mmCIF file of C-alpha atoms in Angstrom:
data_model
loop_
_atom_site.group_PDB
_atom_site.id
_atom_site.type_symbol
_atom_site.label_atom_id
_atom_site.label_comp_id
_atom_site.label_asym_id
_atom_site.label_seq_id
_atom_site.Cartn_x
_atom_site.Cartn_y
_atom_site.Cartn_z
ATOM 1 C CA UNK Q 27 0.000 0.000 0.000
ATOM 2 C CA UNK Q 28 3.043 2.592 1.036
ATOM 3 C CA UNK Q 29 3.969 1.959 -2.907
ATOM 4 C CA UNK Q 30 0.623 3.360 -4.279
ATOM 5 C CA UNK Q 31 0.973 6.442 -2.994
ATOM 6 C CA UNK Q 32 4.327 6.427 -4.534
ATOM 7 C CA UNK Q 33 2.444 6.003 -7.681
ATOM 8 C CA UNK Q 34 0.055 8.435 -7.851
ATOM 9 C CA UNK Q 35 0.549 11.046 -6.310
ATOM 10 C CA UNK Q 36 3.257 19.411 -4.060
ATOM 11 C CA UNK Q 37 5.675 23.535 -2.731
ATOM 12 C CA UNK Q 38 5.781 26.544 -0.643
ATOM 13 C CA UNK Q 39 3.441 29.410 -1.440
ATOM 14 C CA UNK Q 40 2.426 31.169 -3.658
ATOM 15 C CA UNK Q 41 0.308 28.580 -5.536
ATOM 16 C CA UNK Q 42 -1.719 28.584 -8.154
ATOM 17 C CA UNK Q 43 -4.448 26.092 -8.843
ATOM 18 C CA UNK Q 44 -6.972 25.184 -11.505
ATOM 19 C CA UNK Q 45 -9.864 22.941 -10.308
ATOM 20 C CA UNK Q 46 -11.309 22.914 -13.334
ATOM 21 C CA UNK Q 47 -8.404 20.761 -14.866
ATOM 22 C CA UNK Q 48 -7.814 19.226 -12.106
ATOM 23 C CA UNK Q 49 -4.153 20.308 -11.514
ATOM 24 C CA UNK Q 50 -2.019 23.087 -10.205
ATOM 25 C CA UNK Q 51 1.021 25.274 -10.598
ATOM 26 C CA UNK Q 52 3.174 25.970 -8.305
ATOM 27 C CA UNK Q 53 5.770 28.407 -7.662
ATOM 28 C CA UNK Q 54 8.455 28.258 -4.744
ATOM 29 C CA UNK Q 55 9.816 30.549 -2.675
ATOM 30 C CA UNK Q 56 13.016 29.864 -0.638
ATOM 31 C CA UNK Q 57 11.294 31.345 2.877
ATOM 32 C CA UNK Q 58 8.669 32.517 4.147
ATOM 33 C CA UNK Q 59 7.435 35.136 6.526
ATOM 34 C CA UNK Q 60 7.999 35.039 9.747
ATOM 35 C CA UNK Q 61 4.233 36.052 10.657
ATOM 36 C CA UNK Q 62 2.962 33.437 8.242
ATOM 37 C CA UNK Q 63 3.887 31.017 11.209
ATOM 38 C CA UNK Q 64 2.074 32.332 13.979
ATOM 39 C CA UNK Q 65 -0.810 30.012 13.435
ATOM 40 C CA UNK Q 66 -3.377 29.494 15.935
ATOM 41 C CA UNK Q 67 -2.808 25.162 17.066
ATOM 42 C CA UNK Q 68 -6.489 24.900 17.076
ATOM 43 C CA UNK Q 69 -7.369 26.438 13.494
ATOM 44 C CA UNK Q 70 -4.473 24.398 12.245
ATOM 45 C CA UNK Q 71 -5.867 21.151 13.700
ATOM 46 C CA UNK Q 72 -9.832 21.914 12.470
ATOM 47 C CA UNK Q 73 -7.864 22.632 9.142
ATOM 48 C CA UNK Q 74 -6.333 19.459 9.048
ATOM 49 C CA UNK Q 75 -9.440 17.645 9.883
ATOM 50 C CA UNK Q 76 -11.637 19.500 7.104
ATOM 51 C CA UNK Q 77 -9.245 18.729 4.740
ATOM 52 C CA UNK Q 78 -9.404 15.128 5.186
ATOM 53 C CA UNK Q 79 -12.708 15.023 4.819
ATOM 54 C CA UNK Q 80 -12.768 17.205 1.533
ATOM 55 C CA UNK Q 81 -9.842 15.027 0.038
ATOM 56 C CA UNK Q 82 -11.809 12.300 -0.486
ATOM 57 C CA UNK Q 83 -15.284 14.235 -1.516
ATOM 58 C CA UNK Q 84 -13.243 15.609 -4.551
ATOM 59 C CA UNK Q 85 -11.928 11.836 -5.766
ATOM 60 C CA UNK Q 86 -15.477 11.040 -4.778
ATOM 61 C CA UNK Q 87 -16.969 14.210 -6.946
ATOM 62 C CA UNK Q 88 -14.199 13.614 -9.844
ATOM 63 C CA UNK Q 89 -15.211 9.826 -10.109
ATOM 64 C CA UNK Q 90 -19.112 10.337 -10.319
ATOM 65 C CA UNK Q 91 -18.565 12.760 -13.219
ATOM 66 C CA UNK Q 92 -16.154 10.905 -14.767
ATOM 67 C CA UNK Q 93 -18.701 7.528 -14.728
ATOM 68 C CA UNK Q 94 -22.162 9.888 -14.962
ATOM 69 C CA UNK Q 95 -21.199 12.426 -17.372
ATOM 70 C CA UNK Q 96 -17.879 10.649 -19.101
ATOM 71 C CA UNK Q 97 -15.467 13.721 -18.613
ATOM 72 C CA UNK Q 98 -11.882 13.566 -18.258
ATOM 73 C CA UNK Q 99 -10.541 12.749 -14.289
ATOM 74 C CA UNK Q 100 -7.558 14.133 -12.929
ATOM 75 C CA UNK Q 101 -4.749 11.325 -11.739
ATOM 76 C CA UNK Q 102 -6.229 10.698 -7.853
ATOM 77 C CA UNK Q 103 -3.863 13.354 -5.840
ATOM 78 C CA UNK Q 104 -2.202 15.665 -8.061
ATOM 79 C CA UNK Q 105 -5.009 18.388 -7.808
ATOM 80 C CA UNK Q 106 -6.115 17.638 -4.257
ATOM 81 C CA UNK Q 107 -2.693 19.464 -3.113
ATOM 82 C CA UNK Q 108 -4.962 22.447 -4.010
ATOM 83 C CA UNK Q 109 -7.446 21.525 -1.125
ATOM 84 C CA UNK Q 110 -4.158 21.295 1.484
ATOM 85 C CA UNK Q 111 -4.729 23.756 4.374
ATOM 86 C CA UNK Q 112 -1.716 26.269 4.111
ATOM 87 C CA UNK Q 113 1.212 25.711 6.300
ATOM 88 C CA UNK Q 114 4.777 27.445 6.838
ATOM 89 C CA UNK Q 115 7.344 26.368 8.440
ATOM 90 C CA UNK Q 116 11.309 27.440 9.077
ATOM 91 C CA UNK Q 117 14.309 25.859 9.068
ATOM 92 C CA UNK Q 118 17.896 26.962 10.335
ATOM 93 C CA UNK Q 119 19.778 24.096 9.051
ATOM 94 C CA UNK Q 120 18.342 21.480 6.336
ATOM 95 C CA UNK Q 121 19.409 17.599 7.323
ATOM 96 C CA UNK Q 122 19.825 15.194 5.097
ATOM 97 C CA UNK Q 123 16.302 13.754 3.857
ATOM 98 C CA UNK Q 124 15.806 10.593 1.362
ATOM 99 C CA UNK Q 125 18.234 8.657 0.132
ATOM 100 C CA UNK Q 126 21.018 10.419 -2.122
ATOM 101 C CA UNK Q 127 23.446 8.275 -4.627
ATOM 102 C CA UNK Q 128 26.145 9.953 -7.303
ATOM 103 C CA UNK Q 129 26.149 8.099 -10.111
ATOM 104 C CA UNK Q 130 29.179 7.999 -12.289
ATOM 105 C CA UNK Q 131 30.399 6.653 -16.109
ATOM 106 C CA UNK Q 132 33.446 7.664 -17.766
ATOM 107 C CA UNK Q 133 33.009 11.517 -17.231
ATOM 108 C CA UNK Q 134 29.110 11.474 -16.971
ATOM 109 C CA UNK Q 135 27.258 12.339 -13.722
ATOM 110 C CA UNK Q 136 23.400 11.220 -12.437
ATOM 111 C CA UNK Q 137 22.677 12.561 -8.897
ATOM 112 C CA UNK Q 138 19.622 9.934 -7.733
ATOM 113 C CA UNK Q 139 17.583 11.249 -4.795
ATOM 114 C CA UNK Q 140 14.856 9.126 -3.527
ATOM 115 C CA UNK Q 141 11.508 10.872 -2.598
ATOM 116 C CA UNK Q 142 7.992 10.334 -1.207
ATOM 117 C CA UNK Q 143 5.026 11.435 -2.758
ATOM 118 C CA UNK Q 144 3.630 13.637 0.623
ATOM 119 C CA UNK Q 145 5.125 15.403 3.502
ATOM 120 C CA UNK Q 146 5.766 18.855 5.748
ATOM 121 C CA UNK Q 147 6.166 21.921 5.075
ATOM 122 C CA UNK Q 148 9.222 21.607 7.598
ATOM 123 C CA UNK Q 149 10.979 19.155 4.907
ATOM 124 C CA UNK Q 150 11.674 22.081 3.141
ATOM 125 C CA UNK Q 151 14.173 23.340 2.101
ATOM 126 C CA UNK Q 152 16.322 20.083 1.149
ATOM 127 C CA UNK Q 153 19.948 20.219 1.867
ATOM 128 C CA UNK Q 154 22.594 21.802 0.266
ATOM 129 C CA UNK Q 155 23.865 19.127 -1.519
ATOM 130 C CA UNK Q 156 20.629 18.161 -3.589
ATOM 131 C CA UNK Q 157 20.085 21.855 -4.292
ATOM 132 C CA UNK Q 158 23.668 22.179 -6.128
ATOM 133 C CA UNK Q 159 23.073 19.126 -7.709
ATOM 134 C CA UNK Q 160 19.505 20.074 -9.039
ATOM 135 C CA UNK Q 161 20.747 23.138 -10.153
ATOM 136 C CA UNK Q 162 23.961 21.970 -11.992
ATOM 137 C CA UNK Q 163 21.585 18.826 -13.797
ATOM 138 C CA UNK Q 164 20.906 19.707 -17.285
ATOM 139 C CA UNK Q 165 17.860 17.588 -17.398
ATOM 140 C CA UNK Q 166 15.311 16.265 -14.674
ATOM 141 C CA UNK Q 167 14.093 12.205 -15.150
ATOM 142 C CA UNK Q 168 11.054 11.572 -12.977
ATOM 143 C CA UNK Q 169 8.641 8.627 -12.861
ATOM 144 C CA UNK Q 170 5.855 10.467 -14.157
ATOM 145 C CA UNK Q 171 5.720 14.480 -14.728
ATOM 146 C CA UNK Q 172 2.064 15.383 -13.529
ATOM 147 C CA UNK Q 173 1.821 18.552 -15.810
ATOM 148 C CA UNK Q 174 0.989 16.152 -18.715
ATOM 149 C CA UNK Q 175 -3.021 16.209 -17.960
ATOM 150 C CA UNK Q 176 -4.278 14.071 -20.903
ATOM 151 C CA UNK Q 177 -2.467 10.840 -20.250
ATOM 152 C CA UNK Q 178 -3.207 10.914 -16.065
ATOM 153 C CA UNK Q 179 -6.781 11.833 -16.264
ATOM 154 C CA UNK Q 180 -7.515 9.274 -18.917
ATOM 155 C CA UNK Q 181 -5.371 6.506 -16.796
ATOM 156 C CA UNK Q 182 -7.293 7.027 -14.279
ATOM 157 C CA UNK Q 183 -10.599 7.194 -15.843
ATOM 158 C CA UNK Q 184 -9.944 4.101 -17.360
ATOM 159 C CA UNK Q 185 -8.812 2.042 -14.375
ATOM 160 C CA UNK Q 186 -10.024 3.915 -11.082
ATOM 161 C CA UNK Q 187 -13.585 4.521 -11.911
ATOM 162 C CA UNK Q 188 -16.140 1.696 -11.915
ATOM 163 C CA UNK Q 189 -18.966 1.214 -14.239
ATOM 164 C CA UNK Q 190 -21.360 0.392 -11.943
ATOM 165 C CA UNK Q 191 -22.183 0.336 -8.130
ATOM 166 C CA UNK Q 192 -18.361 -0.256 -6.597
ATOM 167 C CA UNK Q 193 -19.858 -1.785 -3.293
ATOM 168 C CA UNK Q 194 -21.647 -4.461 -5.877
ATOM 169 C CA UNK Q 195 -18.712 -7.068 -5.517
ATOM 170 C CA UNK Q 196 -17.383 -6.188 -2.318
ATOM 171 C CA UNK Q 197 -18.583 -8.190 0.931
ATOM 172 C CA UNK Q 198 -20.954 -6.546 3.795
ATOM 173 C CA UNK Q 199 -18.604 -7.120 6.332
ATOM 174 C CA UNK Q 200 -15.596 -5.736 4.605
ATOM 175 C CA UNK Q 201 -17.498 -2.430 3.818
ATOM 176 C CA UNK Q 202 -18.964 -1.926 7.064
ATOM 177 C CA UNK Q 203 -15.252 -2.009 8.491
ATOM 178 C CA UNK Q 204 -14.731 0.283 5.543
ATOM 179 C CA UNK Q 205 -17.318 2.917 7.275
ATOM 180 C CA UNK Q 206 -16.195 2.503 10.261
ATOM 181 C CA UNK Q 207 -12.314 3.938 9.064
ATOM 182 C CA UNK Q 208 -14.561 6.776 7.062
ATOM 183 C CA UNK Q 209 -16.065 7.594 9.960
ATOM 184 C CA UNK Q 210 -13.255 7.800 12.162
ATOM 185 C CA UNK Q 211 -11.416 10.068 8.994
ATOM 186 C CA UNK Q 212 -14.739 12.418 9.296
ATOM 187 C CA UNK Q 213 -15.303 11.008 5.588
ATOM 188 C CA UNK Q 214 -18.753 10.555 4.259
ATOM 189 C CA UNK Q 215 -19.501 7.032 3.046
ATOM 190 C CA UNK Q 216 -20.727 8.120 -0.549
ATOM 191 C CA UNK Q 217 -17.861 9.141 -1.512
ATOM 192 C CA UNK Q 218 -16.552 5.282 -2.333
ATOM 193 C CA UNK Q 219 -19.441 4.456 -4.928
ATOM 194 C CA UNK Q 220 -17.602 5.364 -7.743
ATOM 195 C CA UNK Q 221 -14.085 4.554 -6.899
ATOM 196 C CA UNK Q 222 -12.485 0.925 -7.892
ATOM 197 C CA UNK Q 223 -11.560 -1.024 -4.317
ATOM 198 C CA UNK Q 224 -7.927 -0.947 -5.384
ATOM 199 C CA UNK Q 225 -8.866 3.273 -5.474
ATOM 200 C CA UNK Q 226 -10.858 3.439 -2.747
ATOM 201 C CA UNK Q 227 -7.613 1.631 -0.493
ATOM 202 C CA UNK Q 228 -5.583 4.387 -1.967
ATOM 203 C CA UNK Q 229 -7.944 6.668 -0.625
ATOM 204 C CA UNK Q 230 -7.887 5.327 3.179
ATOM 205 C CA UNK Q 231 -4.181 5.388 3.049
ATOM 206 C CA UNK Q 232 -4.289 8.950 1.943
ATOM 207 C CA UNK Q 233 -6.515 9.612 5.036
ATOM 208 C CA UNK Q 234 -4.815 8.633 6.905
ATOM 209 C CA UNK Q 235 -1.374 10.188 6.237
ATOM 210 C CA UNK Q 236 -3.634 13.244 6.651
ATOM 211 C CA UNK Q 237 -4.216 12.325 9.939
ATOM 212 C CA UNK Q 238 -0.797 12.362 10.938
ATOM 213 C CA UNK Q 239 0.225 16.056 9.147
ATOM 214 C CA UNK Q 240 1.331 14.488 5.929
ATOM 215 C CA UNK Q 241 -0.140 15.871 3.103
ATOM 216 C CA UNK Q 242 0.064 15.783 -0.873
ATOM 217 C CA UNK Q 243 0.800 19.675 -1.010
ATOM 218 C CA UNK Q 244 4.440 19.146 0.773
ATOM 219 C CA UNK Q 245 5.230 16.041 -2.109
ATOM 220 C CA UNK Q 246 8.767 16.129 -2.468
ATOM 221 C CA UNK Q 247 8.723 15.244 -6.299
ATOM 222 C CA UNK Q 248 6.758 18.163 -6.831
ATOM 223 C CA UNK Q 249 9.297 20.529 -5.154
ATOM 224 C CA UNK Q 250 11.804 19.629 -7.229
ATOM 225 C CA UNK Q 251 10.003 19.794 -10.071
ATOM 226 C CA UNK Q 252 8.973 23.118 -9.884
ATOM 227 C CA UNK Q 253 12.586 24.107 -8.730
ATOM 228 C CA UNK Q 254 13.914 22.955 -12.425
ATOM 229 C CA UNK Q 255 10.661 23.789 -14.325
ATOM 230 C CA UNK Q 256 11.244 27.458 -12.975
ATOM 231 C CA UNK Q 257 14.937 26.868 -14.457
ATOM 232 C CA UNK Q 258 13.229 26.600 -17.918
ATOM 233 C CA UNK Q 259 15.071 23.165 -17.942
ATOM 234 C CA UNK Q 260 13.554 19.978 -19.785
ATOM 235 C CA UNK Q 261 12.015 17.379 -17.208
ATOM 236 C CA UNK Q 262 12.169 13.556 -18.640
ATOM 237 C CA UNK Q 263 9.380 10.940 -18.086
ATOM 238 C CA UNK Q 264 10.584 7.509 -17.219
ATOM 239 C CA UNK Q 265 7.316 5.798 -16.897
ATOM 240 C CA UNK Q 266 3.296 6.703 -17.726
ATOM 241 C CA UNK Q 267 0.440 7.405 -16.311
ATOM 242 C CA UNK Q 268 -0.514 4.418 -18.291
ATOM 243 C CA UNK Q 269 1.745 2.035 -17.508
ATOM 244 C CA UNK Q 270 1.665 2.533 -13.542
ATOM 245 C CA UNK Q 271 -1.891 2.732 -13.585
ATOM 246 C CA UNK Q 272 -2.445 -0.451 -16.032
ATOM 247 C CA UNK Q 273 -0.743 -2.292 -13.101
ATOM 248 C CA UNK Q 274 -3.686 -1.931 -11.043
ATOM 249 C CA UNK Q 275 -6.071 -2.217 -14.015
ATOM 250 C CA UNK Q 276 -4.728 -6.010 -13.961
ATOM 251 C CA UNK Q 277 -5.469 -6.992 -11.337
ATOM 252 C CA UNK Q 278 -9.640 -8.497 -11.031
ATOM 253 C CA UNK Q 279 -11.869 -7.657 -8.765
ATOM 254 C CA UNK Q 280 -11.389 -10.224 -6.239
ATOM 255 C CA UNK Q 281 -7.817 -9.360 -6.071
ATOM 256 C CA UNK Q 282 -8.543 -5.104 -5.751
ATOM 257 C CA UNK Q 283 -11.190 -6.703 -2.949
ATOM 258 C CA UNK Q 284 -8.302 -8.545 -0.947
ATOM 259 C CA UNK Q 285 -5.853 -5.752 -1.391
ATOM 260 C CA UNK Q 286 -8.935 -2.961 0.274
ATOM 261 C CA UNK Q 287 -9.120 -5.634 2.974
ATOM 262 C CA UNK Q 288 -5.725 -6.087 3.689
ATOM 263 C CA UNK Q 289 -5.398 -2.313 3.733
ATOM 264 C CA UNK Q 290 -8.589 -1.872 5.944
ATOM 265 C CA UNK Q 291 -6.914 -4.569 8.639
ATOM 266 C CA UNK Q 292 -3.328 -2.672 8.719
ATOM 267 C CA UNK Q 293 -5.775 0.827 9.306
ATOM 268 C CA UNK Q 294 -7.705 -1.021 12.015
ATOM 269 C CA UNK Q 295 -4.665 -1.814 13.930
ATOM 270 C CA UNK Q 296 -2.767 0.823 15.408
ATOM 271 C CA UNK Q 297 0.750 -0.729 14.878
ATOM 272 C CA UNK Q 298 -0.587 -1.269 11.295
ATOM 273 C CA UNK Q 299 -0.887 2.362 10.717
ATOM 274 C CA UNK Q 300 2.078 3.448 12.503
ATOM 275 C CA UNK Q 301 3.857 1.451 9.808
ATOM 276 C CA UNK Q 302 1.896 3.014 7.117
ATOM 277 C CA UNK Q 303 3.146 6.209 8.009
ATOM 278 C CA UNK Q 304 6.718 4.896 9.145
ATOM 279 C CA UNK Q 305 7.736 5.710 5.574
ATOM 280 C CA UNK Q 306 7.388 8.815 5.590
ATOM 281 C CA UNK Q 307 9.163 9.240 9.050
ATOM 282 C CA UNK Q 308 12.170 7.272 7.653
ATOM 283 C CA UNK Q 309 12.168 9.222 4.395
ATOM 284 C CA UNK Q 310 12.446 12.642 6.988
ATOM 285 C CA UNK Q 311 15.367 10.939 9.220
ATOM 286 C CA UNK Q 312 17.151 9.866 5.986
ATOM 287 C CA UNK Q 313 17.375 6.293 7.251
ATOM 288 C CA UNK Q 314 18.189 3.594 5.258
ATOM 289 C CA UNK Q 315 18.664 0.919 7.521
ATOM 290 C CA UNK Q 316 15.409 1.786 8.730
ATOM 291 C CA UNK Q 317 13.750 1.566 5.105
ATOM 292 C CA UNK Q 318 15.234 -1.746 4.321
ATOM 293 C CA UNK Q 319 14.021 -3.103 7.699
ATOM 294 C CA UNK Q 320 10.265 -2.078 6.309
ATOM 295 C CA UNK Q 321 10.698 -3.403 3.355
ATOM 296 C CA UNK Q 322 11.690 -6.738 4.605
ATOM 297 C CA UNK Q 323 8.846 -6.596 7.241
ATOM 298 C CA UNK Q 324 6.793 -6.023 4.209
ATOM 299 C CA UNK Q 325 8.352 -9.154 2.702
ATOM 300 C CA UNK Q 326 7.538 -11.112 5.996
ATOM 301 C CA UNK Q 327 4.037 -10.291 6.541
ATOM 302 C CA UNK Q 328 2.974 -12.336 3.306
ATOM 303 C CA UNK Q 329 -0.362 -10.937 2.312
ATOM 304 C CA UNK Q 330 -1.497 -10.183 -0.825
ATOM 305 C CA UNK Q 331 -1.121 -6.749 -0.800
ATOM 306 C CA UNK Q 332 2.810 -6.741 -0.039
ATOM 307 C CA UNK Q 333 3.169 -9.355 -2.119
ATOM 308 C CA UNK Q 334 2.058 -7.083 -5.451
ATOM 309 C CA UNK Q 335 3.634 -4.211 -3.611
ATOM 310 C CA UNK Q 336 6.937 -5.949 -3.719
ATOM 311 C CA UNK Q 337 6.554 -8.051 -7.184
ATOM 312 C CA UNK Q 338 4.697 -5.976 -9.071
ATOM 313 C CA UNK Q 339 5.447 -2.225 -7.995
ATOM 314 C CA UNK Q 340 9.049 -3.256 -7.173
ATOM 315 C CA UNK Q 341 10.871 -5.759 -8.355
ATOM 316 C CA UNK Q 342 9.014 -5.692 -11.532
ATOM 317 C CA UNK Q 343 9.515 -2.131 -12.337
ATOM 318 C CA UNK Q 344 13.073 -1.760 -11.156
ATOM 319 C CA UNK Q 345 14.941 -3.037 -14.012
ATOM 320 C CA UNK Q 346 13.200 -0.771 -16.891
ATOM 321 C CA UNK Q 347 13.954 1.961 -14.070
ATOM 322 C CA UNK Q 348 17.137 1.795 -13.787
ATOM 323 C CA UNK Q 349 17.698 1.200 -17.851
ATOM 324 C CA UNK Q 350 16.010 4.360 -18.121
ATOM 325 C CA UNK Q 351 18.641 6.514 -15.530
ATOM 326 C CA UNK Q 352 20.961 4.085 -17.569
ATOM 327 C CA UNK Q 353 20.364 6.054 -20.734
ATOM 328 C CA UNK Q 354 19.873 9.577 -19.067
ATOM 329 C CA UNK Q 355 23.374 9.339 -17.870
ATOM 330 C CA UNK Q 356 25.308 8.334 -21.035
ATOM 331 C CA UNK Q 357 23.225 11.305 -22.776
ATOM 332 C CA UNK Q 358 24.173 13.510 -20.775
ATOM 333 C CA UNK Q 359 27.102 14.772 -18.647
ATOM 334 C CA UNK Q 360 25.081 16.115 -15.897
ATOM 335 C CA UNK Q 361 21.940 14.856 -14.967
ATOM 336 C CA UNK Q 362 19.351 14.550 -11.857
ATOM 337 C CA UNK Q 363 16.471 11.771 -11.200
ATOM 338 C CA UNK Q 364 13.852 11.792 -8.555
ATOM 339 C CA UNK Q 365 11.818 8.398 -8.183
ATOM 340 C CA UNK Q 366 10.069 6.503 -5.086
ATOM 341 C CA UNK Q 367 12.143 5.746 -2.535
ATOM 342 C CA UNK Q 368 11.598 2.412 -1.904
ATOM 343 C CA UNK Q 369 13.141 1.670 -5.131
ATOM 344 C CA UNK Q 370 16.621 2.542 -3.968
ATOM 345 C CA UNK Q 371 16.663 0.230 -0.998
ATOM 346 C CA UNK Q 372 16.635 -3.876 -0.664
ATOM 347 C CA UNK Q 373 17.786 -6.627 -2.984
ATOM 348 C CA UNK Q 374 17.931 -5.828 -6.485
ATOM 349 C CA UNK Q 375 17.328 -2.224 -6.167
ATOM 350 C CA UNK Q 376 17.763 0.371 -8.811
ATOM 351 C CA UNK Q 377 21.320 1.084 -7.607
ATOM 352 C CA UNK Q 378 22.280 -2.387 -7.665
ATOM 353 C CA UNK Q 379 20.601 -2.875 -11.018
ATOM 354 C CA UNK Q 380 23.146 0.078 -12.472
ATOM 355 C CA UNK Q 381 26.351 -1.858 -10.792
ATOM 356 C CA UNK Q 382 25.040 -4.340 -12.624
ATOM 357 C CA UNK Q 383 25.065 -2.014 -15.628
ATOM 358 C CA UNK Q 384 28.980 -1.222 -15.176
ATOM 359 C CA UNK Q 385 28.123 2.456 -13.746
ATOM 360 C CA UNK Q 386 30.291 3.260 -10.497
ATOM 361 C CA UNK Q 387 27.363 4.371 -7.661
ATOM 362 C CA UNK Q 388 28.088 5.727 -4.513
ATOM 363 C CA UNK Q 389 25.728 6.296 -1.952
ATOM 364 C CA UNK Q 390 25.932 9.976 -0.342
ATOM 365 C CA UNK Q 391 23.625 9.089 2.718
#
């Protein structure tokens, strides 16, 4: 489940967003105000809570149209950034975040930094080090670049919505335990009937990431993204909308049915969603160790859900991954790459598929 939201799934103010295509443009500005922090702990928390529940109204609202009315649907997240309450933060020193690797061959350079797909406002700004490198890349490669509309709403069109009632092949007693996590998110319960179960999972994990202060607004992909877009620089796609989304689309509906059930029973149990979350507290600590741990808990746990998790958003995407970075760094002398990071950690890895690949990688922190 931690994987989908590396799928599908900004940074600092001023933004600029456009519900009516379902995405947004940001802008970022190295600090903020000092007054801009003096935020009232109350507001902030009723802020937090609204926003959970509007998150999944708008998949709810996108999905109806997109089934009723047959209109184009934005890719899950990338416009509900827009419906993040605002949040500043300041920081005297930036630590180390991620994961960082240089990549090297012959006289050609590929900075890798592995990201997460929500966060903080406090993760900002990143540390020195990924800031030069940004900024001395001549091109950005990035699992998907949201800005390309077309492709992500029609992905997800095609294989989020459902055709007809979603509750139809879904069992009484998994969906009243489904209510019972909407209710405790402050979510209404109508706002699953349109969503595929693998979507409506997606959805819950989403929630709850909310719930602990993460949020899609603070997604470290789209910081750096709008760091080099403001550069004028070209950003490179190394997947599709398509192609991650068709990975879902696979799967049938008993299998999207077991992986909302195994999602619902890691929700339901507070160590379970600790360790939904843990990612993104690992990502902010820059531990490693601590990521491969929880991706060989992952490993251990054996249900189905880790299971496609690890074959299927893992180990079966790493290889054309790392072919892709491959090619970006003998075309180029000096180049960046941002993908999940869960693909830089564990057996056969995307740095360990490059070794493989004769390139000399060294892992920063």
């Amino acid at each position: 489940m931690r994987r989908v939201m590396q799928s599908v799934v900004e940074i600092e103010q001023p933004e600029r967003c456009s519900m009516g295509h379902g995405f947004y443009e940001r802008e970022q500005v190295r600090s903020v105000k000092n007054a801009g922090i003096r935020a009232s702990t109350s507001r902030h928390r009723v802020s937090i809570a609204m926003w959970r529940r509007r998150i999944i109204e708008r998949i709810s609202n996108f999905a109806a149209r997109a089934a009723l009315k047959r209109v184009n649907m934005p890719f899950l997240l990338a416009s509900l950034s827009c419906l993040a309450p605002p949040a500043f933060a300041q920081q005297a020193a930036a630590p180390p975040r991620g994961a960082f690797f240089k990549i090297t061959q012959a006289d050609h350079t590929l900075y890798l930094f592995g990201t997460i797909h929500v966060g903080r406002a406090d993760f900002f700004p990143l540390e020195p080090r990924v800031m030069k490198a940004l900024a001395g890349a001549s091109v950005l490669a990035v699992e998907l670049d949201p800005s390309r509309q077309g492709a992500m709403q029609a992905a997800l069109q095609r294989y989020g919505v459902a055709v007809s009632d979603a509750d139809a092949g879904i069992p009484a007693s998994l969906i009243a335990r489904r209510q019972a996590l909407l209710r405790r998110y402050g979510i209404a319960a109508a706002s699953m009937s349109t969503m595929q179960p693998w979507l409506q999972a997606t959805a819950l994990t989403v929630a709850e990431f909310a719930a602990d202060g993460y949020q899609p607004q603070y997604s470290v992909d789209e910081y750096l993204l709008a760091a080099f877009k403001k550069a004028g620089k070209p950003v490179h796609e190394l997947e599709s909308a398509e192609s991650q989304l068709a990975l879902f689309g696979r799967l049938s509906i008993s299998e999207q049915t077991q992986f909302l059930d195994d999602t619902i029973g890691e929700l339901e149990d507070p160590d379970g969603a600790r360790q939904v979350v843990s990612l993104a507290n690992l990502w902010r600590d820059a531990d490693s160790k601590g990521l491969a741990a929880l991706l060989k808990k992952q490993t251990d746990s054996g249900t189905f859900s880790s299971r496609f998790t690890l074959d299927v958003l893992l180990k079966q995407r790493n290889p054309p991954l790392a072919d892709g970075l491959a090619a970006q760094l003998r075309n180029n002398r000096d180049s960046f790459a941002a993908i999940g990071i869960l693909h830089l950690v564990g057996p056969d890895s995307v740095p360990d598929q490059l070794r493989r690949q004769g390139c000399q990688v060294e892992q920063i922190y």
